[in-house]
XYZ file of C-alpha atoms in Angstrom:
739
model
C 11.326 125.658 -173.852
C 11.362 125.628 -177.678
C 13.365 124.279 -180.740
C 14.484 127.673 -182.307
C 13.738 127.709 -185.959
C 12.454 124.501 -186.636
C 8.948 125.267 -187.683
C 6.836 123.996 -185.383
C 3.795 125.885 -183.817
C 3.351 126.260 -179.827
C 0.529 124.312 -178.424
C -1.106 124.356 -175.108
C -2.788 121.483 -172.982
C -4.017 121.701 -170.034
C -4.017 118.761 -167.595
C -4.307 116.915 -164.279
C -0.982 115.329 -163.414
C -2.077 111.884 -162.375
C 1.572 109.585 -162.163
C 4.895 109.840 -162.484
C 6.647 107.071 -164.437
C 10.078 108.305 -165.114
C 12.023 111.061 -163.565
C 15.514 112.210 -164.032
C 16.832 114.424 -160.990
C 19.816 115.060 -162.922
C 18.558 116.888 -165.955
C 14.675 117.332 -165.182
C 12.975 114.833 -167.685
C 10.113 113.464 -166.767
C 7.776 110.915 -168.107
C 4.423 111.180 -167.219
C 0.565 110.472 -167.091
C -1.929 113.457 -167.609
C -5.636 113.362 -167.565
C -6.527 116.316 -170.216
C -9.010 118.938 -169.054
C -11.000 118.111 -172.854
C -10.818 115.361 -174.909
C -12.196 112.105 -173.092
C -11.119 110.104 -170.065
C -8.222 108.337 -171.779
C -4.967 109.842 -170.458
C -1.938 111.006 -172.256
C 1.495 110.424 -172.260
C 3.558 113.974 -171.260
C 7.739 113.914 -171.969
C 9.915 116.933 -170.899
C 10.906 119.148 -168.208
C 8.284 117.980 -165.419
C 10.313 117.366 -162.573
C 8.556 119.486 -159.154
C 5.346 119.164 -160.407
C 3.471 117.217 -157.709
C 0.711 114.295 -158.286
C -2.537 115.791 -158.246
C -1.611 118.918 -159.840
C -3.640 120.924 -162.465
C -0.730 121.860 -165.433
C -0.475 124.750 -168.292
C 1.591 122.501 -170.502
C 3.360 124.190 -173.103
C 5.280 122.375 -176.269
C 3.838 119.913 -179.283
C 2.287 116.972 -180.260
C 5.057 114.152 -181.946
C 4.222 110.627 -182.753
C 7.258 107.983 -180.829
C 7.916 105.169 -182.655
C 7.457 103.023 -180.011
C 5.255 104.814 -177.710
C 2.859 105.683 -180.201
C 1.302 110.137 -179.504
C 2.636 111.284 -176.780
C 3.244 115.306 -176.278
C 6.305 117.086 -175.910
C 6.703 119.347 -172.960
C 8.842 122.427 -172.774
C 7.553 124.415 -169.855
C 4.812 124.353 -167.760
C 2.979 126.267 -164.970
C 0.455 125.278 -162.298
C -2.677 126.292 -161.861
C -5.391 125.299 -159.468
C -7.631 122.344 -159.871
C -11.338 123.829 -160.860
C -12.620 119.629 -160.763
C -14.250 118.322 -157.841
C -12.182 115.192 -158.238
C -8.761 117.708 -159.452
C -9.313 119.123 -156.188
C -9.872 115.803 -153.991
C -6.370 114.131 -155.438
C -4.972 118.001 -155.261
C -5.412 118.181 -151.709
C -4.712 114.141 -150.841
C -1.314 114.421 -152.588
C 0.698 115.765 -149.689
C 1.259 118.740 -150.921
C -0.713 120.602 -148.161
C 0.631 119.755 -144.686
C -2.477 118.684 -142.392
C -4.420 117.057 -144.999
C -4.436 113.656 -145.928
C -6.218 111.733 -148.609
C -9.057 110.935 -145.875
C -9.456 114.059 -145.119
C -9.050 115.844 -148.515
C -12.536 113.547 -149.025
C -14.060 115.206 -146.180
C -13.367 118.926 -147.014
C -14.484 118.484 -150.774
C -17.506 116.626 -149.859
C -18.508 119.685 -147.799
C -16.980 122.382 -149.775
C -17.284 120.975 -153.335
C -15.800 123.016 -156.197
C -15.986 126.016 -153.449
C -13.215 124.178 -151.358
C -10.206 126.103 -153.083
C -12.021 129.148 -152.443
C -12.393 128.440 -148.504
C -9.395 127.714 -147.816
C -7.671 130.959 -149.707
C -10.708 133.345 -148.623
C -11.784 131.684 -145.538
C -9.758 129.359 -143.614
C -11.746 129.418 -140.501
C -14.870 127.847 -142.259
C -12.548 124.391 -141.974
C -13.412 123.457 -139.025
C -16.936 122.884 -140.590
C -15.704 119.765 -141.576
C -16.396 116.831 -138.703
C -12.873 116.321 -137.362
C -11.083 119.493 -138.509
C -10.443 121.846 -134.983
C -8.891 125.171 -134.854
C -5.780 123.883 -134.488
C -5.319 121.694 -137.121
C -6.807 124.541 -139.660
C -4.404 127.018 -138.376
C -1.938 124.293 -139.426
C -3.784 123.753 -143.143
C -3.792 127.644 -143.639
C -0.187 128.128 -142.788
C 0.406 125.780 -144.937
C -1.722 126.790 -147.785
C -0.040 130.176 -147.489
C 3.808 129.153 -147.470
C 2.856 127.107 -150.915
C 1.763 130.108 -152.589
C 5.030 131.839 -151.388
C 6.784 129.072 -152.575
C 5.223 129.121 -156.180
C 6.144 132.994 -156.467
C 9.328 131.596 -155.414
C 9.741 129.410 -157.944
C 8.186 131.306 -160.678
C 11.140 133.603 -160.552
C 13.672 131.294 -159.916
C 12.572 129.098 -162.947
C 12.781 132.247 -164.588
C 16.580 132.305 -164.205
C 16.878 128.652 -164.821
C 16.911 127.158 -161.153
C 15.357 124.166 -161.072
C 12.687 122.776 -158.621
C 14.531 120.922 -156.366
C 17.381 123.635 -155.760
C 14.592 126.379 -155.446
C 12.965 125.002 -152.703
C 16.620 124.643 -150.665
C 16.907 127.953 -151.749
C 13.068 129.118 -150.004
C 13.908 126.819 -146.916
C 17.584 128.691 -146.526
C 16.217 132.268 -146.883
C 12.373 132.211 -146.947
C 10.761 135.163 -147.838
C 13.882 137.008 -148.517
C 15.035 134.266 -151.383
C 13.992 136.503 -154.621
C 16.123 139.402 -153.136
C 19.435 137.296 -151.852
C 18.889 135.953 -155.294
C 19.301 139.031 -157.240
C 21.509 140.606 -155.075
C 24.434 138.210 -154.278
C 24.009 135.294 -155.897
C 26.876 133.308 -155.449
C 26.165 133.369 -151.483
C 24.079 130.774 -152.989
C 27.225 128.211 -153.006
C 28.123 129.304 -149.863
C 24.680 129.035 -148.005
C 23.135 125.874 -149.872
C 23.681 122.004 -149.501
C 23.526 121.046 -153.208
C 24.675 124.677 -155.059
C 27.615 124.895 -156.116
C 29.519 127.685 -158.159
C 27.966 126.480 -161.698
C 24.611 127.297 -160.693
C 25.184 129.912 -159.105
C 26.942 131.455 -161.769
C 24.214 130.613 -163.974
C 21.761 132.334 -161.324
C 24.314 135.446 -161.376
C 24.122 135.762 -165.142
C 20.947 135.910 -165.660
C 20.851 138.725 -162.628
C 23.287 140.669 -164.632
C 25.950 140.202 -162.882
C 29.312 141.252 -165.027
C 31.256 137.861 -165.871
C 35.028 139.029 -164.905
C 33.496 140.844 -161.585
C 36.482 140.362 -158.658
C 33.367 138.871 -156.966
C 32.444 136.108 -159.601
C 36.670 135.374 -159.647
C 36.243 134.922 -156.294
C 33.897 132.186 -156.183
C 35.280 130.823 -158.621
C 38.846 130.125 -156.652
C 36.847 128.856 -153.893
C 34.551 126.694 -155.803
C 37.851 125.448 -157.829
C 39.108 124.647 -153.909
C 35.620 123.372 -152.575
C 35.813 120.592 -156.133
C 39.197 119.706 -154.747
C 38.466 119.107 -151.439
C 35.570 116.673 -152.387
C 38.047 114.964 -154.667
C 39.841 114.130 -151.473
C 42.414 116.964 -151.525
C 43.344 119.024 -148.803
C 45.309 122.201 -150.628
C 45.694 122.400 -154.400
C 49.145 123.448 -155.615
C 48.775 127.654 -156.815
C 49.733 126.785 -160.146
C 46.957 124.390 -160.097
C 44.111 126.150 -158.732
C 45.021 129.020 -161.026
C 45.254 127.049 -164.212
C 42.084 124.958 -163.047
C 40.067 128.263 -161.615
C 41.043 130.452 -165.790
C 39.029 127.448 -167.279
C 35.943 127.098 -165.291
C 35.584 130.764 -165.145
C 37.285 132.051 -168.502
C 39.018 134.883 -167.462
C 42.738 136.301 -168.159
C 44.968 134.963 -166.016
C 46.407 137.482 -164.262
C 42.871 138.373 -163.174
C 42.939 134.894 -161.498
C 45.826 136.113 -159.773
C 44.946 139.273 -158.731
C 42.100 138.255 -156.985
C 43.879 134.962 -155.599
C 46.108 137.770 -153.885
C 43.073 139.279 -152.589
C 41.446 136.256 -150.772
C 44.769 135.535 -149.085
C 45.131 138.995 -148.140
C 41.614 138.627 -146.470
C 42.590 135.708 -144.957
C 39.593 134.133 -146.953
C 42.203 131.056 -148.466
C 45.817 130.212 -146.896
C 48.436 129.960 -148.790
C 51.407 128.004 -147.080
C 54.540 126.489 -148.729
C 54.819 122.752 -148.576
C 57.565 119.735 -149.283
C 55.731 117.982 -151.550
C 57.863 115.030 -153.836
C 61.861 116.371 -154.301
C 60.776 120.305 -153.422
C 58.666 122.665 -152.115
C 54.656 123.685 -153.976
C 52.913 126.928 -153.190
C 49.702 124.814 -151.554
C 46.649 126.866 -150.763
C 44.097 125.838 -148.488
C 40.176 126.562 -147.852
C 40.625 127.848 -144.197
C 39.008 124.998 -142.108
C 41.134 121.920 -143.960
C 43.893 124.218 -143.390
C 43.154 124.686 -139.512
C 42.711 121.361 -138.818
C 45.597 119.904 -140.202
C 47.660 121.793 -138.255
C 45.507 120.754 -135.162
C 45.273 117.374 -136.330
C 49.699 116.735 -136.235
C 49.798 119.227 -133.265
C 47.243 116.747 -131.292
C 48.468 113.807 -132.448
C 52.315 114.489 -131.581
C 50.915 115.526 -127.986
C 49.434 112.464 -127.154
C 52.763 110.929 -128.378
C 54.909 112.842 -126.357
C 52.810 113.128 -122.975
C 54.423 111.954 -119.948
C 51.523 111.005 -118.299
C 49.918 107.063 -119.528
C 46.425 105.960 -118.720
C 47.891 102.293 -118.926
C 50.966 102.318 -117.366
C 49.888 98.956 -115.791
C 51.768 97.246 -119.272
C 54.812 99.375 -119.185
C 55.952 96.069 -116.927
C 53.970 93.352 -118.217
C 55.054 89.317 -117.825
C 54.130 89.310 -122.034
C 54.609 86.012 -122.035
C 51.810 85.359 -118.677
C 49.400 87.510 -120.311
C 49.395 85.927 -123.565
C 49.026 82.283 -121.719
C 46.414 84.597 -119.313
C 45.352 85.436 -123.155
C 45.402 81.614 -124.989
C 43.194 80.793 -121.830
C 40.771 83.090 -123.109
C 40.083 82.287 -126.117
C 41.136 79.240 -127.124
C 44.287 80.377 -129.643
C 47.240 81.353 -129.934
C 48.424 84.558 -131.583
C 50.471 84.882 -134.592
C 53.987 87.258 -134.121
C 52.640 89.908 -135.784
C 49.395 90.075 -133.967
C 51.426 89.649 -130.444
C 53.580 92.494 -131.546
C 50.351 94.678 -132.579
C 48.728 94.099 -129.169
C 52.058 95.152 -127.512
C 52.318 98.357 -129.193
C 48.671 99.192 -129.317
C 48.947 98.866 -125.292
C 52.062 100.541 -124.519
C 52.135 103.485 -127.238
C 50.746 105.898 -127.107
C 49.459 106.571 -130.972
C 49.583 103.358 -133.257
C 48.288 102.004 -136.112
C 46.926 98.435 -136.937
C 46.811 98.096 -140.709
C 46.426 95.071 -142.934
C 44.267 93.052 -145.649
C 40.312 90.676 -144.804
C 41.685 87.171 -143.150
C 44.988 88.324 -141.856
C 43.593 88.331 -138.101
C 42.586 92.112 -137.112
C 39.690 91.049 -135.771
C 41.287 88.403 -133.351
C 44.160 91.265 -132.296
C 41.343 93.596 -131.762
C 39.319 91.587 -129.516
C 42.964 90.517 -127.738
C 43.683 94.174 -127.472
C 40.046 94.838 -125.826
C 40.330 91.567 -123.574
C 43.794 92.648 -121.556
C 42.637 96.166 -121.307
C 39.506 95.201 -119.866
C 41.739 92.951 -117.387
C 43.997 95.537 -116.151
C 40.522 97.590 -115.399
C 41.039 100.384 -117.963
C 38.283 102.057 -119.421
C 38.151 101.209 -122.788
C 36.183 103.215 -125.057
C 35.421 101.207 -129.194
C 33.780 103.580 -132.086
C 33.508 103.537 -136.281
C 33.243 105.854 -138.317
C 29.696 104.403 -139.906
C 26.564 102.487 -137.613
C 27.351 99.196 -139.237
C 31.311 99.406 -138.815
C 30.280 99.583 -135.230
C 28.266 97.346 -134.514
C 30.272 94.685 -136.072
C 32.937 95.972 -133.546
C 30.537 95.819 -130.396
C 29.955 92.014 -131.740
C 33.541 90.744 -132.115
C 35.131 92.057 -129.124
C 31.826 91.795 -126.624
C 32.202 95.565 -125.760
C 29.627 98.094 -126.486
C 30.816 100.410 -129.737
C 29.575 103.819 -131.067
C 29.882 105.705 -134.253
C 32.469 108.056 -133.873
C 29.655 111.335 -134.708
C 27.997 110.150 -131.345
C 30.747 109.848 -129.078
C 31.860 112.902 -129.997
C 28.579 114.197 -129.310
C 28.371 116.411 -132.480
C 26.027 119.564 -132.014
C 23.730 121.464 -134.163
C 26.507 123.293 -136.393
C 29.087 120.783 -136.213
C 30.908 121.258 -132.799
C 31.794 118.490 -130.485
C 30.424 117.863 -126.804
C 34.110 116.725 -126.039
C 37.255 118.056 -127.086
C 40.507 119.479 -125.838
C 38.360 120.812 -122.636
C 36.649 118.234 -122.307
C 38.474 115.122 -122.943
C 36.371 111.456 -123.004
C 37.340 109.344 -119.924
C 38.811 106.612 -121.790
C 42.255 104.696 -121.102
C 41.649 103.364 -124.504
C 40.354 104.370 -127.804
C 40.042 101.737 -130.752
C 38.635 103.240 -133.760
C 37.781 100.642 -135.589
C 37.978 101.635 -140.234
C 40.714 104.004 -139.639
C 40.925 104.543 -143.772
C 37.762 106.149 -143.674
C 38.078 109.061 -141.116
C 38.337 111.819 -142.998
C 40.508 115.014 -142.147
C 38.348 117.072 -140.265
C 36.377 114.323 -138.522
C 40.028 113.119 -137.467
C 40.377 116.239 -135.962
C 37.375 116.606 -133.779
C 38.336 112.923 -132.251
C 42.115 113.214 -131.931
C 41.144 117.271 -129.863
C 38.741 115.035 -127.702
C 41.634 112.735 -126.062
C 42.715 112.797 -123.091
C 46.677 113.062 -122.608
C 48.166 109.926 -121.852
C 45.300 107.474 -122.824
C 46.111 105.079 -125.905
C 44.364 105.422 -129.522
C 44.649 102.759 -131.875
C 43.620 103.224 -135.251
C 42.457 99.614 -137.355
C 41.844 99.905 -140.864
C 42.926 98.571 -144.507
C 45.570 101.012 -146.065
C 44.810 99.484 -149.010
C 40.940 100.138 -149.800
C 39.555 103.699 -150.901
C 40.885 106.905 -148.726
C 38.179 108.353 -147.062
C 35.100 110.026 -148.843
C 35.845 113.502 -147.184
C 39.387 115.204 -147.841
C 42.008 113.544 -146.739
C 44.910 110.588 -146.135
C 44.667 110.211 -142.349
C 45.564 106.530 -142.203
C 47.963 106.356 -144.811
C 49.767 109.443 -143.558
C 50.174 108.369 -140.288
C 51.521 105.210 -141.531
C 54.190 107.236 -143.648
C 55.496 109.350 -140.472
C 58.047 107.309 -139.694
C 57.517 108.377 -135.324
C 53.752 106.960 -135.657
C 54.587 103.166 -134.287
C 52.692 100.766 -136.743
C 52.212 96.835 -137.685
C 51.195 95.807 -141.159
C 49.300 92.262 -140.634
C 50.444 89.752 -143.696
C 49.802 86.354 -142.340
C 45.840 84.821 -144.225
C 45.727 82.299 -141.809
C 44.361 78.975 -142.978
C 40.415 79.244 -142.620
C 40.523 82.191 -144.015
C 42.601 80.858 -147.299
C 39.498 78.752 -147.500
C 37.091 81.907 -148.449
C 37.006 82.939 -152.505
C 36.251 86.270 -151.164
C 39.128 86.431 -148.936
C 41.571 84.831 -151.382
C 40.216 87.017 -154.444
C 40.483 90.421 -152.561
C 44.127 89.463 -151.842
C 45.065 88.612 -155.933
C 43.004 91.691 -156.926
C 45.211 93.860 -154.423
C 48.662 92.423 -155.752
C 47.171 92.820 -159.451
C 46.200 89.699 -159.882
C 42.575 87.948 -161.945
C 40.565 86.496 -159.326
C 39.860 83.008 -159.303
C 36.293 82.486 -161.576
C 36.614 78.387 -161.349
C 35.460 75.962 -158.633
C 34.769 78.668 -155.934
C 31.199 78.910 -153.992
C 31.195 81.869 -152.215
C 32.362 83.938 -155.621
C 30.701 84.279 -159.249
C 31.274 86.174 -162.524
C 27.954 86.224 -164.592
C 29.291 87.660 -167.817
C 27.740 90.032 -170.164
C 28.685 93.126 -171.913
C 25.735 95.841 -172.631
C 25.205 97.939 -169.914
C 21.570 97.501 -169.895
C 22.413 93.379 -170.115
C 24.383 94.176 -167.253
C 21.812 96.252 -165.368
C 19.093 93.635 -166.087
C 20.820 90.804 -164.792
C 22.169 92.348 -161.551
C 18.832 92.877 -160.513
C 17.671 89.549 -161.113
C 20.344 88.194 -159.189
C 19.838 90.377 -156.288
C 16.126 89.907 -156.597
C 15.643 86.063 -157.758
C 18.792 84.324 -158.089
C 20.474 84.589 -154.812
C 17.373 84.231 -152.860
C 16.702 81.552 -154.186
C 20.073 79.386 -154.264
C 21.331 80.954 -150.520
C 18.373 82.335 -148.866
C 19.411 85.610 -148.001
C 16.952 88.434 -147.866
C 17.570 90.374 -151.042
C 16.980 93.882 -148.942
C 18.682 93.125 -145.922
C 21.501 90.970 -146.690
C 22.617 91.973 -150.508
C 24.143 95.276 -151.243
C 24.944 96.666 -155.424
C 28.052 98.085 -155.229
C 28.176 100.281 -158.400
C 31.654 102.080 -159.952
C 29.373 104.734 -160.858
C 26.372 106.568 -160.045
C 25.187 107.198 -163.722
C 24.958 104.845 -166.696
C 22.508 101.863 -167.085
C 24.464 100.066 -165.075
C 24.836 102.853 -162.173
C 23.608 102.944 -158.956
C 20.850 106.045 -159.732
C 19.406 103.401 -162.922
C 19.866 100.735 -160.771
C 17.723 101.787 -157.830
C 15.148 102.876 -159.856
C 14.884 99.038 -161.563
C 15.737 97.304 -157.568
C 12.878 99.553 -156.443
C 10.592 98.595 -159.105
C 11.849 94.570 -158.397
C 11.937 94.614 -154.486
C 9.614 97.319 -153.775
C 6.896 98.336 -156.516
C 4.082 100.256 -155.673
C 0.534 99.003 -154.485
C -3.015 99.996 -154.377
C -3.400 101.674 -151.163
C -0.027 101.757 -150.012
C 1.275 105.960 -149.667
C 4.165 106.866 -151.630
C 5.486 110.061 -152.298
C 7.948 111.564 -154.981
C 10.128 113.764 -154.534
C 11.995 115.108 -157.951
C 13.409 111.865 -159.773
C 12.428 109.686 -156.200
C 9.699 108.122 -155.631
C 9.714 107.222 -151.845
C 8.199 104.142 -150.336
C 7.559 102.056 -147.053
C 9.903 99.666 -147.228
C 12.740 101.513 -149.067
C 16.433 101.272 -148.543
C 17.419 104.913 -147.763
C 20.657 106.458 -147.295
C 21.393 110.026 -146.037
C 23.341 112.069 -148.148
C 24.559 114.484 -146.045
C 25.368 116.112 -142.253
C 22.333 117.208 -140.876
C 23.457 118.205 -136.651
C 20.120 118.831 -136.115
C 17.820 115.672 -136.999
C 18.029 112.370 -134.418
C 19.536 112.383 -131.401
C 22.775 113.288 -132.373
C 22.953 114.154 -136.239
C 22.569 111.641 -139.038
C 25.451 111.630 -140.624
C 25.875 111.538 -144.640
C 26.453 107.429 -145.315
C 24.362 106.342 -142.185
C 21.547 103.686 -144.515
C 18.162 102.712 -143.005
C 14.784 101.319 -143.705
C 12.042 103.155 -144.428
C 9.162 102.294 -141.880
C 5.813 105.143 -142.293
C 4.877 107.420 -144.525
C 2.115 109.700 -143.793
C 0.771 112.418 -146.276
C -1.375 114.028 -143.986
C 1.455 115.047 -142.002
C 3.741 115.325 -144.404
C 6.871 113.253 -143.082
C 8.262 110.086 -143.198
C 9.921 108.250 -140.797
C 13.488 106.196 -141.452
C 14.710 103.180 -139.237
C 18.554 103.791 -139.274
C 21.006 101.287 -139.109
C 22.135 102.011 -135.357
C 18.145 102.079 -134.666
C 17.010 105.283 -134.604
C 13.520 106.450 -135.615
C 14.313 109.534 -137.488
C 11.709 111.771 -138.918
C 11.722 113.574 -142.046
C 9.415 116.717 -143.799
C 8.638 116.115 -147.535
C 10.705 119.352 -147.696
C 13.259 117.150 -146.864
C 13.493 114.567 -149.047
C 16.206 116.001 -150.698
C 18.833 114.962 -147.764
C 17.725 110.968 -149.143
C 18.830 109.002 -151.691
C 17.353 105.279 -152.595
C 20.476 102.434 -151.403
C 19.331 98.828 -152.844
C 22.723 100.453 -155.125
C 24.865 102.314 -153.934
C 28.512 103.723 -154.739
C 31.736 101.327 -154.090
C 33.048 104.849 -152.610
C 29.702 105.007 -150.126
C 29.860 101.509 -148.852
C 32.841 101.851 -147.070
C 32.767 100.676 -143.152
C 30.265 98.873 -143.913
C 30.102 94.862 -144.352
C 27.553 92.694 -145.951
C 26.734 89.238 -146.405
C 26.752 89.170 -149.835
C 27.866 91.697 -152.407
C 26.614 92.390 -155.989
C 29.631 94.389 -158.516
C 27.972 95.717 -161.920
C 31.128 95.641 -164.204
C 30.306 98.073 -167.402
C 33.508 99.047 -169.747
C 31.353 102.302 -169.973
C 32.746 103.164 -166.079
C 35.995 102.541 -167.942
C 37.162 105.238 -166.034
C 36.602 104.338 -162.372
C 37.692 100.937 -162.953
C 40.190 100.916 -160.740
C 42.334 97.710 -158.132
C 41.788 100.099 -155.518
C 37.875 100.619 -155.912
C 37.312 96.747 -156.960
C 39.649 95.580 -153.792
C 37.437 97.795 -151.663
C 34.009 96.064 -153.140
C 35.151 93.184 -152.615
C 36.135 93.046 -149.324
C 32.738 94.564 -148.021
C 31.628 90.656 -148.345
C 31.302 88.907 -145.555
C 30.035 85.829 -147.314
C 29.520 86.083 -151.781
C 30.763 88.076 -154.256
C 28.439 88.079 -157.385
C 30.798 89.951 -160.265
C 27.956 90.996 -163.017
C 29.608 92.016 -166.652
C 32.164 92.119 -169.072
C 35.409 90.251 -168.621
C 37.580 93.224 -169.860
C 35.935 95.657 -167.391
C 36.848 93.482 -164.747
C 40.578 93.054 -166.940
C 40.914 96.655 -166.672
C 40.026 97.095 -162.944
C 42.497 94.665 -161.789
C 45.059 95.998 -164.087
C 44.801 99.742 -163.313
C 46.224 100.983 -160.120
C 44.352 103.836 -158.147
C 44.975 107.018 -158.567
C 47.820 109.511 -158.030
C 48.061 110.541 -154.111
C 46.201 113.317 -152.428
C 47.749 116.639 -152.047
C 48.044 116.725 -148.126
C 50.974 117.540 -145.680
C 49.476 115.369 -142.143
C 52.772 113.561 -142.865
C 55.293 116.402 -142.951
C 52.595 118.049 -139.692
C 53.498 114.851 -138.066
C 57.769 114.216 -137.909
C 59.332 115.465 -134.214
C 61.535 118.046 -135.976
C 58.609 120.884 -136.743
C 57.547 122.861 -133.842
């Protein structure tokens, strides 16, 4: 949009988009190189909101010519429209860009070679003529014609949505959800978008609603704002909000009178859109307001755990009168090592209590304890099932026990929509279920899991309660440890071998608020620097060159950057761009696909951004990591090999579900373990520099930790205790005196 009142006249530039050198997904700001239709063969730099434009497209840019002090003459874009290319070269580039399913670069060359400048008119008016092109049969011709029609409809929707302030990437999601009805839904029910379309929150829906004329004080708007406030709280980990907090937050967001918010909250409660219940908090009681799924899950999880604890049946009854001295003697022969007293207590507890929790930090023997529990259970021919929240954690659990392990999602066989195949009516056939990395279990997943445990079976939660809590709502592991009727053991003794590890020693120092030891450690280093840009550059150098040269580790497979924040020069977003350029650069002749601000290439390390129950054998879940192994422009899809060794295809219009994972936030690293971890620490991430965040990052490393950044930022992270407790009521509901 043209700046107001600057007296600069608008200029138009018609050009073909040749390549995008930078794009910001959040702001839409793009730096691109374009070939003007007139004025010679030299490329021109265009900067501005170009997100959504595809390489090969002909654009009509509106803006002005400017001169950058460093980069010289460039065209500042205020807005753009796409126009169909008119030259043979432009048409061939446009069709070969992967925009039209069924046409890749080679097929585009053949089609344009046959029809010349009339190619697009043929596809538009007489697509049946495509069979004239060698290698194009009727089936593929129909697919191309259908893809062309879909692109036309999408363009119409895009034009409308851009007119009401919606970015191209969001417009694509809206079209995928509603198809031809997109414009109708946006005009008449804009707040539906926040519930129906992944990635659209209340703020985006509210912007659209205002553009289509929904009143600022509409009850529909206020109710949507209240639901949004609760969903934001859930994203921050809370299962509920106290009613005064909810009302206060909603008034700030909506900028409407408190009385209107109070009235609309009453209407939501009456219509069962939310649940209000008095729950204990501190020394008193608060009126808690829940979104319905979280209230149901909290009640159900507490009831399910009490049902297991109180079950008169015992599927491991053989351990009720076992000779423990003999059992531990047998174990000593199997493993060649004695259990420490705390470990022996944990083994007994897991095999005699129907629900138990085992917690402790690194080097305290959780893994050896779990292996001992599994060995004894299997010696009694018990049916043992092992699970963890992530593929990497499940693999590690299988390696340490010698017993098959799976992710919780696969164990439950979640179906499209998120319902589990195994539940209360169809429980798992297991005598002992061990769940590792239980700090990652959120309320909703823990509820699904407990529902599937058979009466009389034993359920053991294993995890480090001092790590960050789950990404999803709840603090299940912490709440279980706070419930006096749930048996638990906390391992505290650091074993001698682990005391030689700088990673283990410093993890425990950080956890107790002590500064890590940075001198004389062979596996723990700090590279000091201050400025975020310098931190980012040094992080890339450490990952791409220094660690591989010194330790022989593969920079993509073995090294993981864990950033406290996504934004900023030293944040995960910017580091992914720099690390991709260093590790998986663009190569002549190799296919690549741009989606929004990201470019996907073969060899890229990527992560899934949301639960998708329709992908893969049993769904692909938020946090799943993989590598791009294939990219087919002609079929408009790429393939990812996940860390669960499953090949999953993504259509190009599904790439909003993927992000690069050379650098990830520390939160997203939970449950994973890497040979080497690199942590950029900038004072610009001040609010995120907390002890449990740094502790979680350090404990993700098996062999090596490298901190890159400011000593002041490191000191802040060590000193600052984590954020306050989440709003949950699971501990209260677990008490035996509750009905």
